[in-house]
């Protein structure tokens, strides 16, 4: 959508009449933008507030992805996207954590603005148009759409990722890109729940560990994320889980991965043990578990004591040194489970896709095939939760559209085409 808007805007700025250049979007669903409609639980986290450099740094943890996205993020910023919405009467709300939503809480309001803009910019939207294959014949792209053919001089592949396949994102774009000779980085899940080999005990399901440090360990690596962790019936979810899920999915392709939680991330192991030592006199007659029940969800405490091999009815006064040490160690590394799967279908995005080194970040143009472009999640980028992924789709799309328009204008110039 943004690509089409970017292209038409630049063409109009250069006085090219709309009839001189047809721009069409082929969408397999019966309406555009299904992911916008389901985003943010139907509320749509439109984008993230702040300077684009900060948005990039916060939203994309990998340097290579930040570098790749930078030119597009500066070409179309969060502010521009918001100005479109505001100009159409959609008010927005910025939460304390920087996430921006429509004030109405309705994702559909956002999508309606895009639909209105597309219509105003004379963009043809072909719905129920499932592109089955694309090829290039004599310099022209040919897309097969349910028995019909669409021809174009320039082609943008913006077919999204591979998760939530029921929404239409079944990875067709990756297949097309591969057919054009592009390298595809194997898609993996990101922003997804994590499933364990053994389901968590029923009394832990629904327990939320606030501001914990989630630790993912392989035999050779240790990855961490700070944030809330929610125990589910199959494993975990919650902000820290979603954020670490891509790294875990990647590690899991090569190694065993086990998950732990540091229940007291703001206290060092030494400090925690010092505290426990002081409690042995200051709270001598109290049950040890009271301290944990004051600071952690009650349901966790029995399993934490079981892992530490300390009786639940233990009092501070006769807590032995090995027990104290063990309790300290487990508090800092409570075992959650061994990872079975990071389900790709459940990822809010999928990482992997068209390899970034084969796409020019200043134009979104393929380095392999002339007049071929890529934008959005089909590329090997995946952002954090917070409106970053939609912003990446808008920005890369807009830049790709502008690049197509520039190429058309240059062609027009060389053919002495004007008005
Ligand atoms: C449940 C959920 C919640 C999310 N919430 C947020 C959020 O609040 N904020 C945020 O920033 N991000 C969110 N995301 C991620 C975000 O929606 C995506 O990263 C973003 O939509 C990607 O944009 P895209 O244009 O690249 O692809 P998509 O939005 O996936 O669009 C690709 C389109 O291509 C169509 N298509 C695919 N193949 C073909 C074909 N062969 N022929 C024709 N059409 C085809 C698809 O039907 C689809 O409509 C969420 C994702 C999910 C699944």
XYZ file of C-alpha atoms and ligand atoms in Angstrom:
472
model
C 0.000 0.000 0.000
C 2.745 2.455 0.990
C 4.764 1.521 -2.086
C 1.877 2.403 -4.369
C 1.346 5.676 -2.478
C 5.063 6.479 -2.610
C 5.227 5.869 -6.340
C 2.131 7.894 -7.203
C 3.113 10.778 -4.937
C 6.464 11.195 -6.647
C 4.965 10.817 -10.126
C 2.393 13.486 -9.337
C 5.079 15.764 -7.900
C 6.765 15.452 -11.286
C 3.549 16.266 -13.109
C 3.105 12.841 -14.636
C -0.629 12.356 -15.148
C -2.119 9.301 -13.428
C -3.243 7.784 -16.748
C 0.395 7.685 -17.903
C 1.305 5.105 -15.284
C -0.922 2.363 -13.975
C -0.165 1.125 -10.465
C -1.924 -1.997 -9.245
C -1.854 -4.123 -6.093
C -2.763 -7.799 -6.385
C -4.137 -9.097 -3.069
C -5.293 -12.676 -2.623
C -7.769 -11.805 0.144
C -11.075 -10.060 -0.320
C -9.727 -6.978 1.442
C -6.282 -5.421 1.778
C -4.334 -5.271 5.007
C -5.634 -8.184 7.030
C -2.524 -8.009 9.230
C -3.319 -4.401 10.081
C -6.807 -5.482 11.077
C -5.522 -8.168 13.453
C -2.493 -6.222 14.658
C -2.178 -5.277 18.289
C -5.062 -7.569 19.169
C -7.367 -5.616 16.824
C -6.185 -2.272 18.239
C -3.236 -1.850 15.852
C 0.021 -0.658 17.297
C 0.511 1.641 14.295
C 4.087 2.684 14.919
C 6.506 3.742 17.647
C 7.151 7.264 18.907
C 10.517 8.990 18.806
C 13.336 9.967 16.527
C 13.844 7.459 13.758
C 17.365 6.580 14.981
C 15.909 5.660 18.381
C 13.029 3.780 16.796
C 15.515 1.772 14.755
C 17.755 1.036 17.726
C 14.896 0.019 19.994
C 12.970 -1.934 17.400
C 15.700 -3.818 15.584
C 18.319 -5.390 17.797
C 20.555 -6.600 14.970
C 23.018 -4.055 13.601
C 22.747 -5.395 10.052
C 18.983 -4.885 10.038
C 19.288 -1.403 11.520
C 21.773 -0.452 8.815
C 19.568 -1.913 6.094
C 16.421 -0.148 7.289
C 18.002 3.232 8.001
C 17.598 4.828 4.535
C 13.944 3.816 4.328
C 13.171 4.915 7.901
C 14.509 8.369 7.053
C 12.550 8.445 3.792
C 9.218 7.722 5.486
C 9.077 8.409 9.199
C 6.568 7.547 11.901
C 5.505 11.225 11.903
C 4.532 11.109 8.230
C 2.407 8.002 8.747
C 0.703 9.676 11.704
C 0.105 12.833 9.677
C -1.821 10.766 7.112
C -4.022 9.356 9.839
C -4.553 12.709 11.538
C -5.412 14.376 8.222
C -8.222 11.841 7.817
C -9.550 12.407 11.318
C -8.042 9.328 12.997
C -6.676 10.479 16.334
C -3.823 8.577 17.903
C -2.682 7.830 21.392
C 0.948 7.404 22.458
C 1.425 5.123 25.420
C 4.159 5.668 27.988
C 6.210 2.909 26.394
C 6.167 4.710 23.025
C 3.615 2.489 21.332
C 1.117 4.402 19.224
C -2.474 3.248 18.691
C -5.598 4.764 17.158
C -7.454 6.526 19.980
C -10.597 4.630 18.970
C -8.829 1.326 19.661
C -9.971 0.123 16.241
C -7.398 -1.187 13.770
C -10.009 -0.872 11.069
C -9.854 2.933 11.330
C -6.199 2.748 10.297
C -6.900 0.460 7.384
C -9.771 2.680 6.172
C -7.328 5.592 5.898
C -5.007 3.519 3.713
C -7.913 2.435 1.536
C -9.026 6.047 1.145
C -5.504 7.167 0.247
C -5.160 4.407 -2.344
C -8.364 5.476 -3.990
C -7.314 9.156 -3.952
C -4.008 8.192 -5.568
C -5.671 6.216 -8.385
C -4.209 2.896 -7.299
C -5.959 -0.120 -8.734
C -6.625 -2.755 -6.071
C -7.229 -6.244 -7.429
C -8.860 -8.289 -4.686
C -9.192 -12.076 -4.622
C -6.189 -11.982 -6.952
C -3.895 -14.785 -5.897
C -0.606 -14.506 -7.769
C 0.433 -18.082 -8.422
C 3.703 -17.421 -10.210
C 5.778 -14.608 -11.646
C 8.403 -14.581 -14.365
C 10.217 -12.118 -16.555
C 9.805 -12.364 -20.322
C 11.558 -9.958 -22.664
C 12.071 -7.443 -19.894
C 8.449 -7.566 -18.739
C 7.175 -9.177 -15.542
C 4.270 -11.549 -16.022
C 2.188 -12.606 -13.031
C -0.232 -15.512 -13.320
C -3.380 -14.752 -11.388
C -6.058 -17.420 -11.462
C -5.722 -18.131 -15.172
C -5.252 -14.466 -16.141
C -1.980 -12.630 -16.635
C -0.857 -9.257 -15.344
C 2.093 -7.631 -17.060
C 4.260 -4.855 -15.678
C 7.586 -3.204 -16.237
C 8.345 -3.022 -12.533
C 7.434 -5.522 -9.866
C 7.402 -5.156 -6.099
C 7.127 -8.294 -4.011
C 5.573 -7.408 -0.643
C 3.871 -10.655 0.248
C 4.762 -10.617 3.952
C 6.266 -13.425 5.998
C 5.179 -17.012 6.557
C 3.476 -16.972 9.950
C -0.291 -16.754 10.437
C -0.608 -18.431 7.058
C -4.406 -18.392 7.236
C -4.209 -14.642 6.659
C -2.687 -15.279 3.214
C 0.996 -15.107 4.078
C 2.046 -18.539 2.890
C 5.521 -17.611 1.698
C 4.683 -17.211 -1.990
C 6.973 -14.185 -2.219
C 9.920 -16.240 -1.015
C 9.212 -18.785 -3.710
C 9.056 -16.033 -6.336
C 12.281 -14.434 -5.064
C 14.047 -17.788 -5.144
C 12.864 -18.381 -8.666
C 14.435 -15.023 -9.621
C 17.739 -16.291 -8.182
C 17.599 -14.647 -4.756
C 19.045 -16.258 -1.653
C 16.388 -17.043 0.932
C 17.385 -17.091 4.574
C 15.427 -19.945 6.103
C 12.285 -18.492 7.725
C 12.014 -18.899 11.474
C 9.579 -17.702 14.043
C 9.870 -14.393 15.877
C 7.673 -12.677 18.456
C 6.272 -16.103 19.233
C 5.425 -18.208 22.263
C 7.893 -20.954 23.162
C 6.776 -24.540 23.728
C 8.519 -26.954 26.113
C 9.225 -30.661 25.778
C 7.269 -31.152 29.015
C 4.151 -29.111 29.628
C 4.356 -26.889 32.733
C 2.492 -28.221 35.796
C -1.128 -27.125 35.833
C -0.749 -24.973 38.976
C 1.829 -22.804 37.193
C -0.295 -22.094 34.118
C -1.196 -18.417 33.972
C 1.547 -17.386 36.392
C 3.297 -14.188 35.377
C 6.829 -13.409 36.517
C 7.152 -9.637 36.461
C 10.365 -7.971 35.357
C 12.279 -11.210 35.371
C 15.399 -11.997 33.424
C 14.659 -14.769 30.959
C 17.721 -16.886 30.232
C 18.058 -19.189 27.227
C 21.023 -21.529 27.414
C 22.544 -23.801 24.804
C 25.651 -25.885 25.524
C 27.706 -22.978 24.122
C 25.638 -19.810 24.426
C 23.619 -17.811 26.898
C 20.951 -15.353 25.718
C 18.915 -13.105 27.988
C 15.930 -10.750 27.878
C 14.425 -8.690 30.672
C 10.664 -8.379 30.999
C 7.533 -10.213 32.048
C 7.333 -13.962 31.465
C 3.964 -15.700 31.350
C 3.721 -19.459 31.898
C 1.246 -21.052 29.498
C -0.149 -24.560 29.135
C 2.520 -25.402 26.517
C 5.478 -23.332 27.705
C 5.853 -19.579 28.001
C 4.752 -16.343 26.399
C 4.822 -12.670 27.443
C 7.054 -9.773 26.388
C 10.453 -11.267 27.327
C 9.526 -14.532 25.607
C 8.338 -12.841 22.408
C 11.523 -10.809 22.264
C 13.897 -13.747 22.756
C 11.907 -16.191 20.599
C 13.763 -15.466 17.350
C 17.155 -16.093 18.993
C 15.814 -19.278 20.571
C 14.344 -20.487 17.271
C 17.687 -19.854 15.603
C 19.687 -21.602 18.354
C 17.281 -24.543 18.296
C 18.190 -25.347 14.697
C 21.653 -26.378 15.956
C 21.438 -27.112 19.669
C 19.438 -28.030 22.710
C 17.988 -24.937 24.361
C 16.877 -24.739 27.992
C 15.070 -21.815 29.546
C 15.576 -20.425 33.026
C 14.510 -17.330 34.838
C 16.455 -15.065 37.154
C 13.728 -14.193 39.658
C 15.722 -11.335 41.206
C 17.530 -9.744 38.274
C 18.283 -6.516 40.115
C 20.231 -8.279 42.861
C 23.516 -10.073 42.364
C 23.940 -13.610 43.655
C 26.313 -12.349 46.378
C 23.894 -9.639 47.494
C 21.027 -12.101 47.621
C 23.032 -14.529 49.703
C 24.134 -11.721 52.059
C 20.471 -10.921 52.527
C 19.709 -14.574 53.286
C 22.562 -14.701 55.811
C 21.159 -11.644 57.596
C 17.672 -13.206 57.645
C 19.069 -16.238 59.484
C 19.224 -14.074 62.602
C 16.814 -11.239 61.793
C 13.988 -13.569 60.749
C 15.166 -16.685 62.561
C 11.705 -17.952 63.481
C 10.084 -17.230 60.116
C 9.535 -19.658 57.271
C 12.026 -19.037 54.472
C 9.247 -19.291 51.937
C 7.567 -16.124 53.307
C 10.327 -13.995 51.768
C 9.715 -15.632 48.363
C 5.943 -15.403 48.691
C 6.292 -11.678 49.337
C 8.273 -11.175 46.134
C 7.171 -13.850 43.690
C 3.853 -15.373 42.607
C 2.926 -17.879 45.323
C 2.449 -20.723 42.843
C 6.135 -20.608 41.865
C 7.460 -21.005 45.388
C 6.950 -24.769 45.917
C 8.650 -25.615 42.607
C 11.497 -23.211 43.361
C 12.050 -24.924 46.725
C 11.811 -28.337 45.070
C 14.479 -27.354 42.523
C 16.671 -26.042 45.368
C 15.976 -29.228 47.343
C 14.944 -27.177 50.382
C 11.880 -28.247 52.397
C 8.953 -25.852 52.031
C 8.529 -25.703 55.808
C 12.134 -24.678 56.360
C 12.764 -21.864 58.872
C 15.630 -19.365 58.499
C 17.292 -20.288 61.809
C 18.274 -23.788 60.764
C 18.818 -23.240 57.041
C 22.112 -24.990 56.336
C 24.828 -23.385 54.243
C 24.375 -25.824 51.301
C 20.606 -25.185 51.398
C 21.158 -21.419 51.449
C 23.593 -21.623 48.562
C 21.234 -23.800 46.577
C 18.294 -21.466 47.209
C 20.367 -18.497 46.089
C 21.509 -20.302 42.954
C 17.997 -21.424 41.983
C 16.576 -17.951 42.689
C 18.997 -16.673 40.071
C 18.385 -19.590 37.696
C 14.997 -21.174 38.118
C 14.426 -23.869 35.492
C 11.425 -23.302 33.253
C 11.806 -26.028 30.665
C 13.644 -27.488 27.683
C 12.523 -25.969 24.416
C 10.604 -28.195 22.055
C 9.514 -25.653 19.477
C 9.085 -21.999 18.635
C 5.987 -22.410 16.462
C 6.392 -20.419 13.273
C 2.667 -20.306 12.675
C 2.211 -18.409 15.947
C 4.943 -15.815 15.371
C 3.653 -12.269 15.039
C 6.358 -12.032 12.423
C 8.727 -14.424 10.771
C 12.428 -13.717 10.504
C 14.346 -14.965 7.510
C 13.344 -14.217 3.943
C 15.049 -12.449 1.069
C 18.738 -12.003 1.987
C 19.445 -8.336 2.693
C 22.776 -8.188 0.881
C 20.960 -8.860 -2.385
C 18.683 -5.818 -2.041
C 19.852 -2.213 -2.246
C 18.708 -0.506 0.989
C 18.702 2.917 -0.683
C 16.131 1.834 -3.278
C 14.790 -1.588 -2.197
C 15.745 -2.744 -5.669
C 16.979 -6.265 -6.263
C 20.683 -6.457 -6.991
C 19.994 -9.572 -9.063
C 17.046 -8.695 -11.295
C 16.447 -5.367 -12.991
C 13.230 -3.548 -11.976
C 12.417 -6.029 -9.214
C 11.840 -4.669 -5.686
C 11.126 -6.050 -2.227
C 9.518 -4.497 0.849
C 8.228 -5.490 4.261
C 8.348 -8.793 6.022
C 9.337 -10.771 2.931
C 12.814 -9.367 3.650
C 15.068 -10.925 6.255
C 14.173 -8.438 8.988
C 12.124 -8.868 12.148
C 11.520 -6.192 14.730
C 10.499 -6.211 18.356
C 6.936 -5.780 19.584
C 6.002 -2.091 19.614
C 4.844 -0.959 16.166
C 8.270 -1.478 14.620
C 7.275 -4.130 12.106
C 4.483 -2.102 10.585
C 6.810 0.908 10.417
C 9.367 -1.257 8.569
C 6.668 -2.309 6.118
C 5.513 1.292 5.525
C 9.053 2.670 5.171
C 10.549 -0.015 2.941
C 7.364 0.001 0.842
C 7.371 3.763 0.427
C 11.049 3.782 -0.560
C 10.497 0.977 -3.073
C 7.566 2.889 -4.593
C 9.576 6.080 -4.855
C 12.430 4.167 -6.482
C 10.082 2.723 -9.096
C 8.738 6.223 -9.790
C 12.279 7.613 -10.129
C 13.173 4.838 -12.546
C 10.031 5.551 -14.597
C 10.750 9.267 -14.636
C 14.344 8.587 -15.750
C 13.071 6.280 -18.501
C 10.568 8.960 -19.534
C 13.376 11.487 -19.680
C 15.569 9.313 -21.853
C 12.604 8.754 -24.174
C 11.991 12.511 -24.054
C 8.671 11.737 -22.412
C 6.986 14.623 -20.676
C 3.335 15.315 -19.969
C -1.349 -11.303 15.188
C -0.402 -10.259 14.712
C -0.347 -9.027 15.370
C 0.562 -8.052 14.935
N 0.553 -6.840 15.567
C 1.406 -5.863 15.144
C 1.345 -4.553 15.692
O 0.468 -4.220 16.512
N 2.261 -3.640 15.255
C 3.224 -3.936 14.335
O 4.047 -3.089 14.000
N 3.254 -5.175 13.753
C 2.366 -6.113 14.119
N 2.381 -7.355 13.503
C 3.342 -7.577 12.412
C 2.882 -6.836 11.148
O 1.501 -7.026 10.971
C 3.640 -7.325 9.921
O 5.019 -7.306 10.168
C 3.338 -6.434 8.716
O 1.957 -6.465 8.431
C 4.120 -6.879 7.494
O 3.688 -6.109 6.415
P 3.880 -6.632 4.902
O 3.191 -5.608 4.066
O 5.269 -6.937 4.646
O 3.094 -7.984 4.839
P 1.544 -8.345 5.178
O 0.926 -7.257 6.016
O 1.587 -9.694 5.715
O 0.876 -8.271 3.760
C 1.179 -9.174 2.738
C -0.050 -9.352 1.889
O 0.307 -10.087 0.736
C -0.772 -10.952 0.417
N -0.242 -12.062 -0.378
C 0.655 -12.996 -0.010
N 0.918 -13.828 -1.021
C 0.164 -13.406 -2.056
C -0.025 -13.870 -3.399
N 0.647 -14.922 -3.860
N -0.880 -13.204 -4.202
C -1.571 -12.124 -3.744
N -1.441 -11.652 -2.496
C -0.588 -12.281 -1.669
C -1.300 -11.394 1.766
O -2.627 -11.835 1.659
C -1.141 -10.147 2.608
O -2.316 -9.362 2.636
C 1.463 -8.322 13.876
C 1.374 -9.546 13.211
C 0.462 -10.504 13.608
C 0.382 -11.808 12.863
